Amino acid sequence: MTEAENKLWKLLRAGQLGGFSFRRQHPIGPFIADFYCPQIKLVVELDGGQHGLDAHKQKDRARTKWLNERSIFLQRFWNVDVLKNPDGVLRLIAIQISALSENDPHPASPLQGEAQASR
């Protein structure tokens, strides 16, 4: 795993994000997901600079299409974002978890320990 993947894994593992469990390096069809939450069918991918190249962009689009056709949502981040702003990345993942789990009548709060907005 890359330095960024290690850093994000420490934040995602063991249900630390609202009780949602992630798996790392999880096979899905012909692909290996960096991180996968089977409860809500969310893949989180971390991309290095090579993903900015045209050939990689095309592969990434095909991968996203394949996953989306199977009702699996893909969320991508640059490695540098995880290394420089892990809290921001975690917050965006938590927002996505909330959106994907809104059909659950009793969803867990994605950011445990966060102050709840007053009602």
Short mmCIF file of C-alpha atoms in Angstrom, two decimals:
data_model
loop_
_atom_site.label_atom_id
_atom_site.label_comp_id
_atom_site.label_asym_id
_atom_site.label_seq_id
_atom_site.Cartn_x
_atom_site.Cartn_y
_atom_site.Cartn_z
CA MET A 1 0.00 0.00 0.00
CA THR A 2 1.10 3.56 -0.65
CA GLU A 3 1.70 6.05 2.13
CA ALA A 4 -1.67 7.66 1.36
CA GLU A 5 -3.46 4.30 1.41
CA ASN A 6 -1.90 3.47 4.77
CA LYS A 7 -2.99 6.81 6.19
CA LEU A 8 -6.57 6.46 4.97
CA TRP A 9 -6.77 2.83 6.08
CA LYS A 10 -5.98 3.91 9.65
CA LEU A 11 -9.01 6.21 9.47
CA LEU A 12 -11.41 3.74 7.83
CA ARG A 13 -10.62 0.38 9.42
CA ALA A 14 -12.52 -1.32 12.20
CA GLY A 15 -15.76 0.56 11.64
CA GLN A 16 -14.33 3.85 12.83
CA LEU A 17 -16.50 5.80 10.42
CA GLY A 18 -19.93 5.47 11.98
CA GLY A 19 -19.69 1.70 12.23
CA PHE A 20 -19.34 1.23 8.47
CA SER A 21 -16.73 -1.42 7.74
CA PHE A 22 -14.30 -1.07 4.87
CA ARG A 23 -12.15 -3.74 3.28
CA ARG A 24 -8.85 -2.89 1.65
CA GLN A 25 -7.59 -4.24 -1.66
CA HIS A 26 -10.95 -5.92 -2.21
CA PRO A 27 -11.60 -7.72 -5.53
CA ILE A 28 -14.75 -6.65 -7.35
CA GLY A 29 -15.18 -8.33 -10.72
CA PRO A 30 -12.05 -7.66 -12.80
CA PHE A 31 -10.89 -4.86 -10.46
CA ILE A 32 -9.22 -4.46 -7.08
CA ALA A 33 -10.79 -1.67 -5.02
CA ASP A 34 -8.45 0.27 -2.75
CA PHE A 35 -11.23 0.38 -0.13
CA TYR A 36 -14.73 -1.11 -0.25
CA CYS A 37 -17.71 -0.79 2.09
CA PRO A 38 -20.09 -3.65 1.22
CA GLN A 39 -22.88 -2.33 3.48
CA ILE A 40 -23.52 0.60 1.12
CA LYS A 41 -21.60 -0.53 -1.99
CA LEU A 42 -19.05 2.29 -1.83
CA VAL A 43 -15.58 2.06 -3.36
CA VAL A 44 -12.96 4.63 -2.34
CA GLU A 45 -9.99 4.92 -4.68
CA LEU A 46 -6.78 6.83 -4.13
CA ASP A 47 -5.04 8.03 -7.25
CA GLY A 48 -1.46 9.02 -7.90
CA GLY A 49 -0.22 11.31 -10.64
CA GLN A 50 -0.37 8.60 -13.32
CA HIS A 51 -4.17 8.85 -13.18
CA GLY A 52 -3.89 12.28 -14.78
CA LEU A 53 -2.57 10.73 -18.00
CA ASP A 54 -5.05 10.26 -20.85
CA ALA A 55 -4.59 6.48 -21.02
CA HIS A 56 -5.29 6.15 -17.29
CA LYS A 57 -8.25 8.52 -17.45
CA GLN A 58 -9.84 6.28 -20.06
CA LYS A 59 -9.31 3.17 -17.90
CA ASP A 60 -10.68 5.00 -14.85
CA ARG A 61 -13.82 6.03 -16.77
CA ALA A 62 -14.38 2.43 -17.89
CA ARG A 63 -13.90 1.17 -14.33
CA THR A 64 -16.33 3.76 -12.96
CA LYS A 65 -18.91 2.82 -15.61
CA TRP A 66 -18.54 -0.89 -14.85
CA LEU A 67 -19.00 -0.32 -11.11
CA ASN A 68 -21.92 2.10 -11.53
CA GLU A 69 -23.70 -0.41 -13.78
CA ARG A 70 -23.63 -2.74 -10.79
CA SER A 71 -24.96 -0.07 -8.40
CA ILE A 72 -21.54 0.41 -6.81
CA PHE A 73 -20.62 4.03 -6.18
CA LEU A 74 -17.00 5.10 -6.68
CA GLN A 75 -15.39 8.00 -4.87
CA ARG A 76 -11.89 9.11 -5.95
CA PHE A 77 -9.27 11.17 -4.17
CA TRP A 78 -5.73 12.17 -5.06
CA ASN A 79 -3.03 10.72 -2.81
CA VAL A 80 -1.82 14.23 -2.04
CA ASP A 81 -5.28 15.16 -0.69
CA VAL A 82 -5.16 12.30 1.81
CA LEU A 83 -1.63 13.22 2.86
CA LYS A 84 -2.29 16.95 3.22
CA ASN A 85 -5.95 17.04 4.25
CA PRO A 86 -7.05 13.70 5.71
CA ASP A 87 -9.84 15.30 7.75
CA GLY A 88 -11.33 16.87 4.61
CA VAL A 89 -11.19 13.55 2.74
CA LEU A 90 -12.76 11.74 5.68
CA ARG A 91 -15.52 14.35 5.84
CA LEU A 92 -16.31 13.87 2.12
CA ILE A 93 -16.42 10.09 2.60
CA ALA A 94 -18.76 10.58 5.57
CA ILE A 95 -21.05 12.76 3.46
CA GLN A 96 -21.14 10.04 0.80
CA ILE A 97 -21.87 7.39 3.41
CA SER A 98 -24.80 9.47 4.65
CA ALA A 99 -26.14 9.89 1.13
CA LEU A 100 -25.84 6.18 0.31
CA SER A 101 -27.29 5.01 3.61
CA GLU A 102 -30.25 7.41 3.72
CA ASN A 103 -32.58 4.55 2.81
CA ASP A 104 -31.67 2.93 6.14
CA PRO A 105 -34.37 3.96 8.66
CA HIS A 106 -31.76 4.00 11.45
CA PRO A 107 -28.43 5.03 9.91
CA ALA A 108 -25.43 5.49 12.15
CA SER A 109 -23.87 8.92 12.24
CA PRO A 110 -20.86 8.74 9.89
CA LEU A 111 -18.75 11.04 12.05
CA GLN A 112 -18.92 9.65 15.55
CA GLY A 113 -18.13 12.23 18.18
CA GLU A 114 -19.15 15.14 15.93
CA ALA A 115 -21.35 17.68 17.59
CA GLN A 116 -24.91 17.33 16.35
CA ALA A 117 -26.60 20.42 14.94
CA SER A 118 -29.22 21.84 17.27
CA ARG A 119 -32.77 21.00 16.32
#
